């Protein structure tokens, strides 16, 4: 009989979650669940309607919207990442737009959205070995995970990482704006009432500020061996 395993990697923006969880999923040949892309997807879908404000005010309407929209959504979990198709079209760059970036933490603070996505992700992970990456993977979504990791790094290191990444796409991108956005999202993510960003019980904390991705990966592999 095959034993399915779950490894969670949580932490704030640009703490290294995406890079490390990709390396780890590849190394172990596990599927990669990037939960942030689902929060970004819901934000993108809500922004695509002309009725955003009403959805945010009316929880019944919001739930109905999520149920209807997700009938048209297909998620493919691979060890390379989480691929999202809407009406058979791959949605990727859209999820990283400035508009989505500015609103996602507000949408992610809504209880209806969190409950809906928590159930959705648990079903998605059934009978699979996965690396689950996000903000509340070890604390709320998969509290019985086999291994929990929490990555951190200083605000400035994280902002520099995100700035470098963004400069490739937006040449007029400003470091100060990136730093502000990161601090703003950290604040909303850590202070929200439902599933705030927190170090899960029994998680191993790794400060990635001065480590290369390979060094972080090796630390995690050592924990797995233990
Ligand atoms: O790549 P980055 O860490 O900046 O963001 P992400 O993982 O794509 O997540 C985008 C936003 O979704 C975060 O700022 C959180 O507000 C929200 N999120 C969440 O609330 N819970 C999760 N498990 C994952 C993401």
PDB file of N, CA, C and O and ligand atoms in Angstrom, residues 9-18 34-40 43 95-96 100-101 103-109 114 117-118 121 132-138 141 158 162 165 181-182 184-186 188-190 192 194-197, ligand 1:
ATOM      1  N   UNK A   9       4.708  24.191   3.723  1.00  0.00           N
ATOM      2  CA  UNK A   9       5.705  25.262   3.783  1.00  0.00           C
ATOM      3  C   UNK A   9       4.956  26.585   3.850  1.00  0.00           C
ATOM      4  O   UNK A   9       4.293  26.993   2.894  1.00  0.00           O
ATOM      5  N   UNK A  10       5.000  27.232   5.011  1.00  0.00           N
ATOM      6  CA  UNK A  10       4.317  28.513   5.184  1.00  0.00           C
ATOM      7  C   UNK A  10       5.334  29.624   5.395  1.00  0.00           C
ATOM      8  O   UNK A  10       6.506  29.361   5.687  1.00  0.00           O
ATOM      9  N   UNK A  11       4.843  30.857   5.292  1.00  0.00           N
ATOM     10  CA  UNK A  11       5.716  32.000   5.544  1.00  0.00           C
ATOM     11  C   UNK A  11       5.205  33.234   4.822  1.00  0.00           C
ATOM     12  O   UNK A  11       4.294  33.141   3.992  1.00  0.00           O
ATOM     13  N   UNK A  12       5.771  34.407   5.140  1.00  0.00           N
ATOM     14  CA  UNK A  12       5.314  35.646   4.496  1.00  0.00           C
ATOM     15  C   UNK A  12       5.800  35.755   3.049  1.00  0.00           C
ATOM     16  O   UNK A  12       6.573  34.909   2.592  1.00  0.00           O
ATOM     17  N   UNK A  13       5.352  36.813   2.352  1.00  0.00           N
ATOM     18  CA  UNK A  13       5.714  37.026   0.939  1.00  0.00           C
ATOM     19  C   UNK A  13       7.233  37.048   0.760  1.00  0.00           C
ATOM     20  O   UNK A  13       7.953  37.646   1.563  1.00  0.00           O
ATOM     21  N   UNK A  14       7.695  36.379  -0.287  1.00  0.00           N
ATOM     22  CA  UNK A  14       9.123  36.365  -0.652  1.00  0.00           C
ATOM     23  C   UNK A  14      10.055  35.829   0.433  1.00  0.00           C
ATOM     24  O   UNK A  14      11.216  36.188   0.487  1.00  0.00           O
ATOM     25  N   UNK A  15       9.530  34.961   1.281  1.00  0.00           N
ATOM     26  CA  UNK A  15      10.404  34.331   2.272  1.00  0.00           C
ATOM     27  C   UNK A  15      11.127  33.142   1.651  1.00  0.00           C
ATOM     28  O   UNK A  15      11.953  32.506   2.298  1.00  0.00           O
ATOM     29  N   UNK A  16      10.774  32.819   0.406  1.00  0.00           N
ATOM     30  CA  UNK A  16      11.441  31.724  -0.301  1.00  0.00           C
ATOM     31  C   UNK A  16      10.533  30.525  -0.525  1.00  0.00           C
ATOM     32  O   UNK A  16      10.971  29.511  -1.057  1.00  0.00           O
ATOM     33  N   UNK A  17       9.250  30.664  -0.136  1.00  0.00           N
ATOM     34  CA  UNK A  17       8.322  29.525  -0.239  1.00  0.00           C
ATOM     35  C   UNK A  17       8.239  28.932  -1.638  1.00  0.00           C
ATOM     36  O   UNK A  17       8.319  27.731  -1.811  1.00  0.00           O
ATOM     37  N   UNK A  18       8.053  29.821  -2.622  1.00  0.00           N
ATOM     38  CA  UNK A  18       7.841  29.336  -3.988  1.00  0.00           C
ATOM     39  C   UNK A  18       9.053  28.565  -4.488  1.00  0.00           C
ATOM     40  O   UNK A  18       8.931  27.427  -4.959  1.00  0.00           O
ATOM     41  N   UNK A  34       0.224  25.285  -4.687  1.00  0.00           N
ATOM     42  CA  UNK A  34       0.562  26.692  -4.394  1.00  0.00           C
ATOM     43  C   UNK A  34      -0.737  27.402  -4.030  1.00  0.00           C
ATOM     44  O   UNK A  34      -1.455  27.885  -4.902  1.00  0.00           O
ATOM     45  N   UNK A  35      -1.036  27.448  -2.729  1.00  0.00           N
ATOM     46  CA  UNK A  35      -2.352  27.941  -2.316  1.00  0.00           C
ATOM     47  C   UNK A  35      -2.554  29.417  -2.652  1.00  0.00           C
ATOM     48  O   UNK A  35      -3.675  29.846  -2.920  1.00  0.00           O
ATOM     49  N   UNK A  36      -1.475  30.198  -2.648  1.00  0.00           N
ATOM     50  CA  UNK A  36      -1.601  31.625  -2.969  1.00  0.00           C
ATOM     51  C   UNK A  36      -2.210  31.829  -4.353  1.00  0.00           C
ATOM     52  O   UNK A  36      -2.964  32.787  -4.568  1.00  0.00           O
ATOM     53  N   UNK A  37      -1.928  30.920  -5.283  1.00  0.00           N
ATOM     54  CA  UNK A  37      -2.465  31.100  -6.635  1.00  0.00           C
ATOM     55  C   UNK A  37      -3.987  30.946  -6.616  1.00  0.00           C
ATOM     56  O   UNK A  37      -4.684  31.559  -7.429  1.00  0.00           O
ATOM     57  N   UNK A  38      -4.527  30.174  -5.662  1.00  0.00           N
ATOM     58  CA  UNK A  38      -5.988  30.043  -5.578  1.00  0.00           C
ATOM     59  C   UNK A  38      -6.612  31.312  -4.993  1.00  0.00           C
ATOM     60  O   UNK A  38      -7.687  31.744  -5.418  1.00  0.00           O
ATOM     61  N   UNK A  39      -5.935  31.908  -3.994  1.00  0.00           N
ATOM     62  CA  UNK A  39      -6.433  33.193  -3.459  1.00  0.00           C
ATOM     63  C   UNK A  39      -6.338  34.275  -4.536  1.00  0.00           C
ATOM     64  O   UNK A  39      -7.214  35.129  -4.657  1.00  0.00           O
ATOM     65  N   UNK A  40      -5.258  34.216  -5.315  1.00  0.00           N
ATOM     66  CA  UNK A  40      -5.131  35.182  -6.414  1.00  0.00           C
ATOM     67  C   UNK A  40      -6.217  34.946  -7.468  1.00  0.00           C
ATOM     68  O   UNK A  40      -6.783  35.888  -8.032  1.00  0.00           O
ATOM     69  N   UNK A  43      -9.476  36.373  -6.355  1.00  0.00           N
ATOM     70  CA  UNK A  43      -9.388  37.836  -6.465  1.00  0.00           C
ATOM     71  C   UNK A  43      -9.548  38.269  -7.924  1.00  0.00           C
ATOM     72  O   UNK A  43     -10.309  39.196  -8.241  1.00  0.00           O
ATOM     73  N   UNK A  95      -2.670  36.507 -12.707  1.00  0.00           N
ATOM     74  CA  UNK A  95      -2.747  36.383 -11.249  1.00  0.00           C
ATOM     75  C   UNK A  95      -1.675  37.209 -10.543  1.00  0.00           C
ATOM     76  O   UNK A  95      -1.701  37.382  -9.335  1.00  0.00           O
ATOM     77  N   UNK A  96      -0.698  37.695 -11.312  1.00  0.00           N
ATOM     78  CA  UNK A  96       0.413  38.465 -10.724  1.00  0.00           C
ATOM     79  C   UNK A  96       0.270  39.956 -11.008  1.00  0.00           C
ATOM     80  O   UNK A  96       1.198  40.733 -10.770  1.00  0.00           O
ATOM     81  N   UNK A 100      -4.492  42.629  -8.860  1.00  0.00           N
ATOM     82  CA  UNK A 100      -4.700  41.449  -8.007  1.00  0.00           C
ATOM     83  C   UNK A 100      -3.846  41.585  -6.751  1.00  0.00           C
ATOM     84  O   UNK A 100      -4.312  41.385  -5.623  1.00  0.00           O
ATOM     85  N   UNK A 101      -2.584  41.967  -6.937  1.00  0.00           N
ATOM     86  CA  UNK A 101      -1.632  42.100  -5.825  1.00  0.00           C
ATOM     87  C   UNK A 101      -2.154  43.058  -4.737  1.00  0.00           C
ATOM     88  O   UNK A 101      -1.983  42.815  -3.557  1.00  0.00           O
ATOM     89  N   UNK A 103      -5.283  43.788  -3.953  1.00  0.00           N
ATOM     90  CA  UNK A 103      -6.547  43.437  -3.295  1.00  0.00           C
ATOM     91  C   UNK A 103      -6.534  42.044  -2.670  1.00  0.00           C
ATOM     92  O   UNK A 103      -7.366  41.725  -1.826  1.00  0.00           O
ATOM     93  N   UNK A 104      -5.562  41.207  -3.080  1.00  0.00           N
ATOM     94  CA  UNK A 104      -5.629  39.782  -2.701  1.00  0.00           C
ATOM     95  C   UNK A 104      -5.702  39.560  -1.186  1.00  0.00           C
ATOM     96  O   UNK A 104      -6.460  38.710  -0.717  1.00  0.00           O
ATOM     97  N   UNK A 105      -4.959  40.332  -0.409  1.00  0.00           N
ATOM     98  CA  UNK A 105      -4.976  40.074   1.036  1.00  0.00           C
ATOM     99  C   UNK A 105      -6.316  40.447   1.663  1.00  0.00           C
ATOM    100  O   UNK A 105      -6.693  39.888   2.694  1.00  0.00           O
ATOM    101  N   UNK A 106      -7.030  41.385   1.032  1.00  0.00           N
ATOM    102  CA  UNK A 106      -8.371  41.734   1.544  1.00  0.00           C
ATOM    103  C   UNK A 106      -9.337  40.594   1.244  1.00  0.00           C
ATOM    104  O   UNK A 106     -10.139  40.202   2.081  1.00  0.00           O
ATOM    105  N   UNK A 107      -9.244  40.070   0.027  1.00  0.00           N
ATOM    106  CA  UNK A 107     -10.120  38.956  -0.354  1.00  0.00           C
ATOM    107  C   UNK A 107      -9.789  37.724   0.498  1.00  0.00           C
ATOM    108  O   UNK A 107     -10.675  37.005   0.958  1.00  0.00           O
ATOM    109  N   UNK A 108      -8.484  37.522   0.742  1.00  0.00           N
ATOM    110  CA  UNK A 108      -8.048  36.340   1.508  1.00  0.00           C
ATOM    111  C   UNK A 108      -8.444  36.432   2.979  1.00  0.00           C
ATOM    112  O   UNK A 108      -8.343  35.455   3.710  1.00  0.00           O
ATOM    113  N   UNK A 109      -8.871  37.613   3.422  1.00  0.00           N
ATOM    114  CA  UNK A 109      -9.287  37.760   4.819  1.00  0.00           C
ATOM    115  C   UNK A 109     -10.764  37.385   5.003  1.00  0.00           C
ATOM    116  O   UNK A 109     -11.236  37.278   6.136  1.00  0.00           O
ATOM    117  N   UNK A 114     -12.043  31.786   2.584  1.00  0.00           N
ATOM    118  CA  UNK A 114     -11.104  30.848   3.239  1.00  0.00           C
ATOM    119  C   UNK A 114     -11.747  29.478   3.445  1.00  0.00           C
ATOM    120  O   UNK A 114     -11.140  28.456   3.178  1.00  0.00           O
ATOM    121  N   UNK A 117     -12.021  27.705   0.039  1.00  0.00           N
ATOM    122  CA  UNK A 117     -10.745  27.223  -0.508  1.00  0.00           C
ATOM    123  C   UNK A 117     -10.117  26.143   0.378  1.00  0.00           C
ATOM    124  O   UNK A 117      -9.466  25.228  -0.121  1.00  0.00           O
ATOM    125  N   UNK A 118     -10.331  26.237   1.695  1.00  0.00           N
ATOM    126  CA  UNK A 118      -9.801  25.193   2.590  1.00  0.00           C
ATOM    127  C   UNK A 118     -10.417  23.841   2.220  1.00  0.00           C
ATOM    128  O   UNK A 118      -9.705  22.853   2.021  1.00  0.00           O
ATOM    129  N   UNK A 121      -9.102  22.678  -1.184  1.00  0.00           N
ATOM    130  CA  UNK A 121      -7.710  22.192  -1.183  1.00  0.00           C
ATOM    131  C   UNK A 121      -7.600  20.827  -0.511  1.00  0.00           C
ATOM    132  O   UNK A 121      -6.813  19.991  -0.927  1.00  0.00           O
ATOM    133  N   UNK A 132       2.567  21.487   0.194  1.00  0.00           N
ATOM    134  CA  UNK A 132       1.547  22.546   0.183  1.00  0.00           C
ATOM    135  C   UNK A 132       2.176  23.835   0.692  1.00  0.00           C
ATOM    136  O   UNK A 132       2.735  23.872   1.790  1.00  0.00           O
ATOM    137  N   UNK A 133       2.080  24.882  -0.119  1.00  0.00           N
ATOM    138  CA  UNK A 133       2.800  26.120   0.189  1.00  0.00           C
ATOM    139  C   UNK A 133       1.819  27.270   0.395  1.00  0.00           C
ATOM    140  O   UNK A 133       0.854  27.384  -0.370  1.00  0.00           O
ATOM    141  N   UNK A 134       2.008  28.066   1.444  1.00  0.00           N
ATOM    142  CA  UNK A 134       1.097  29.201   1.647  1.00  0.00           C
ATOM    143  C   UNK A 134       1.283  29.931   2.953  1.00  0.00           C
ATOM    144  O   UNK A 134       2.414  30.166   3.391  1.00  0.00           O
ATOM    145  N   UNK A 135       0.151  30.310   3.572  1.00  0.00           N
ATOM    146  CA  UNK A 135       0.184  31.065   4.820  1.00  0.00           C
ATOM    147  C   UNK A 135      -0.393  30.265   5.992  1.00  0.00           C
ATOM    148  O   UNK A 135      -0.075  30.515   7.129  1.00  0.00           O
ATOM    149  N   UNK A 136      -1.313  29.330   5.690  1.00  0.00           N
ATOM    150  CA  UNK A 136      -2.002  28.599   6.763  1.00  0.00           C
ATOM    151  C   UNK A 136      -2.067  27.108   6.460  1.00  0.00           C
ATOM    152  O   UNK A 136      -2.978  26.419   6.904  1.00  0.00           O
ATOM    153  N   UNK A 137      -1.109  26.618   5.693  1.00  0.00           N
ATOM    154  CA  UNK A 137      -1.151  25.208   5.294  1.00  0.00           C
ATOM    155  C   UNK A 137      -0.957  24.286   6.497  1.00  0.00           C
ATOM    156  O   UNK A 137      -1.684  23.321   6.676  1.00  0.00           O
ATOM    157  N   UNK A 138       0.031  24.615   7.342  1.00  0.00           N
ATOM    158  CA  UNK A 138       0.304  23.769   8.508  1.00  0.00           C
ATOM    159  C   UNK A 138      -0.617  24.071   9.681  1.00  0.00           C
ATOM    160  O   UNK A 138      -0.896  23.202  10.500  1.00  0.00           O
ATOM    161  N   UNK A 141      -5.163  24.264   7.195  1.00  0.00           N
ATOM    162  CA  UNK A 141      -5.642  23.390   6.115  1.00  0.00           C
ATOM    163  C   UNK A 141      -5.193  21.942   6.327  1.00  0.00           C
ATOM    164  O   UNK A 141      -5.989  21.014   6.224  1.00  0.00           O
ATOM    165  N   UNK A 158      13.385  40.420   1.735  1.00  0.00           N
ATOM    166  CA  UNK A 158      12.224  39.951   0.972  1.00  0.00           C
ATOM    167  C   UNK A 158      11.844  40.961  -0.103  1.00  0.00           C
ATOM    168  O   UNK A 158      11.523  40.591  -1.235  1.00  0.00           O
ATOM    169  N   UNK A 162      11.741  40.395  -4.216  1.00  0.00           N
ATOM    170  CA  UNK A 162      10.541  40.627  -5.027  1.00  0.00           C
ATOM    171  C   UNK A 162      10.799  41.710  -6.077  1.00  0.00           C
ATOM    172  O   UNK A 162      10.346  41.628  -7.221  1.00  0.00           O
ATOM    173  N   UNK A 165      12.746  40.344  -9.011  1.00  0.00           N
ATOM    174  CA  UNK A 165      11.859  39.493  -9.815  1.00  0.00           C
ATOM    175  C   UNK A 165      10.958  40.362 -10.699  1.00  0.00           C
ATOM    176  O   UNK A 165      10.768  40.100 -11.878  1.00  0.00           O
ATOM    177  N   UNK A 181       4.238  47.299  -0.344  1.00  0.00           N
ATOM    178  CA  UNK A 181       3.223  46.283  -0.636  1.00  0.00           C
ATOM    179  C   UNK A 181       3.445  45.043   0.232  1.00  0.00           C
ATOM    180  O   UNK A 181       2.504  44.447   0.761  1.00  0.00           O
ATOM    181  N   UNK A 182       4.713  44.664   0.389  1.00  0.00           N
ATOM    182  CA  UNK A 182       5.034  43.486   1.206  1.00  0.00           C
ATOM    183  C   UNK A 182       4.637  43.718   2.664  1.00  0.00           C
ATOM    184  O   UNK A 182       3.995  42.887   3.299  1.00  0.00           O
ATOM    185  N   UNK A 184       2.449  45.859   3.803  1.00  0.00           N
ATOM    186  CA  UNK A 184       0.996  46.004   3.857  1.00  0.00           C
ATOM    187  C   UNK A 184       0.322  44.624   3.877  1.00  0.00           C
ATOM    188  O   UNK A 184      -0.554  44.345   4.690  1.00  0.00           O
ATOM    189  N   UNK A 185       0.798  43.720   2.995  1.00  0.00           N
ATOM    190  CA  UNK A 185       0.193  42.388   2.951  1.00  0.00           C
ATOM    191  C   UNK A 185       0.528  41.577   4.209  1.00  0.00           C
ATOM    192  O   UNK A 185      -0.317  40.874   4.745  1.00  0.00           O
ATOM    193  N   UNK A 186       1.771  41.716   4.697  1.00  0.00           N
ATOM    194  CA  UNK A 186       2.159  41.032   5.946  1.00  0.00           C
ATOM    195  C   UNK A 186       1.221  41.432   7.065  1.00  0.00           C
ATOM    196  O   UNK A 186       0.756  40.603   7.841  1.00  0.00           O
ATOM    197  N   UNK A 188      -1.861  42.727   6.919  1.00  0.00           N
ATOM    198  CA  UNK A 188      -3.215  42.190   6.756  1.00  0.00           C
ATOM    199  C   UNK A 188      -3.230  40.684   7.016  1.00  0.00           C
ATOM    200  O   UNK A 188      -4.118  40.159   7.684  1.00  0.00           O
ATOM    201  N   UNK A 189      -2.221  39.974   6.490  1.00  0.00           N
ATOM    202  CA  UNK A 189      -2.188  38.508   6.624  1.00  0.00           C
ATOM    203  C   UNK A 189      -2.001  38.090   8.085  1.00  0.00           C
ATOM    204  O   UNK A 189      -2.549  37.086   8.525  1.00  0.00           O
ATOM    205  N   UNK A 190      -1.199  38.856   8.845  1.00  0.00           N
ATOM    206  CA  UNK A 190      -0.914  38.451  10.228  1.00  0.00           C
ATOM    207  C   UNK A 190      -2.012  38.865  11.187  1.00  0.00           C
ATOM    208  O   UNK A 190      -2.176  38.266  12.237  1.00  0.00           O
ATOM    209  N   UNK A 192      -5.387  39.317  10.411  1.00  0.00           N
ATOM    210  CA  UNK A 192      -6.781  38.984  10.102  1.00  0.00           C
ATOM    211  C   UNK A 192      -7.324  38.000  11.137  1.00  0.00           C
ATOM    212  O   UNK A 192      -6.573  37.235  11.752  1.00  0.00           O
ATOM    213  N   UNK A 194      -9.454  35.410  10.626  1.00  0.00           N
ATOM    214  CA  UNK A 194      -9.535  34.013  10.198  1.00  0.00           C
ATOM    215  C   UNK A 194      -8.185  33.542   9.660  1.00  0.00           C
ATOM    216  O   UNK A 194      -7.623  34.171   8.752  1.00  0.00           O
ATOM    217  N   UNK A 195      -7.670  32.454  10.200  1.00  0.00           N
ATOM    218  CA  UNK A 195      -6.432  31.833   9.734  1.00  0.00           C
ATOM    219  C   UNK A 195      -5.295  32.821   9.467  1.00  0.00           C
ATOM    220  O   UNK A 195      -4.776  32.900   8.354  1.00  0.00           O
ATOM    221  N   UNK A 196      -4.906  33.593  10.488  1.00  0.00           N
ATOM    222  CA  UNK A 196      -3.813  34.554  10.268  1.00  0.00           C
ATOM    223  C   UNK A 196      -2.481  33.844  10.012  1.00  0.00           C
ATOM    224  O   UNK A 196      -2.321  32.683  10.395  1.00  0.00           O
ATOM    225  N   UNK A 197      -1.571  34.566   9.362  1.00  0.00           N
ATOM    226  CA  UNK A 197      -0.227  34.033   9.137  1.00  0.00           C
ATOM    227  C   UNK A 197       0.440  33.830  10.489  1.00  0.00           C
ATOM    228  O   UNK A 197       0.592  34.773  11.263  1.00  0.00           O
TER     229      UNK A 197
HETATM  230  O1  LIG B   1       4.102  34.956  -3.601  1.00  0.00           O
HETATM  231  P1  LIG B   1       3.540  35.641  -2.384  1.00  0.00           P
HETATM  232  O2  LIG B   1       3.961  34.965  -1.104  1.00  0.00           O
HETATM  233  O3  LIG B   1       3.748  37.102  -2.379  1.00  0.00           O
HETATM  234  O4  LIG B   1       1.993  35.514  -2.481  1.00  0.00           O
HETATM  235  P2  LIG B   1       1.092  34.262  -2.713  1.00  0.00           P
HETATM  236  O5  LIG B   1       1.616  33.040  -2.032  1.00  0.00           O
HETATM  237  O6  LIG B   1       0.811  34.164  -4.159  1.00  0.00           O
HETATM  238  O7  LIG B   1      -0.222  34.715  -1.922  1.00  0.00           O
HETATM  239  C1  LIG B   1      -0.884  35.914  -2.239  1.00  0.00           C
HETATM  240  C2  LIG B   1      -1.768  36.338  -1.076  1.00  0.00           C
HETATM  241  O8  LIG B   1      -2.752  35.318  -0.850  1.00  0.00           O
HETATM  242  C3  LIG B   1      -1.075  36.498   0.269  1.00  0.00           C
HETATM  243  O9  LIG B   1      -0.560  37.798   0.474  1.00  0.00           O
HETATM  244  C4  LIG B   1      -2.200  36.208   1.252  1.00  0.00           C
HETATM  245  O10 LIG B   1      -2.970  37.364   1.474  1.00  0.00           O
HETATM  246  C5  LIG B   1      -3.066  35.211   0.528  1.00  0.00           C
HETATM  247  N1  LIG B   1      -2.857  33.827   0.971  1.00  0.00           N
HETATM  248  C6  LIG B   1      -3.495  33.400   2.116  1.00  0.00           C
HETATM  249  O11 LIG B   1      -4.171  34.191   2.767  1.00  0.00           O
HETATM  250  N2  LIG B   1      -3.409  32.112   2.520  1.00  0.00           N
HETATM  251  C7  LIG B   1      -2.679  31.227   1.833  1.00  0.00           C
HETATM  252  N3  LIG B   1      -2.623  29.959   2.245  1.00  0.00           N
HETATM  253  C8  LIG B   1      -1.988  31.629   0.674  1.00  0.00           C
HETATM  254  C9  LIG B   1      -2.092  32.947   0.271  1.00  0.00           C
END
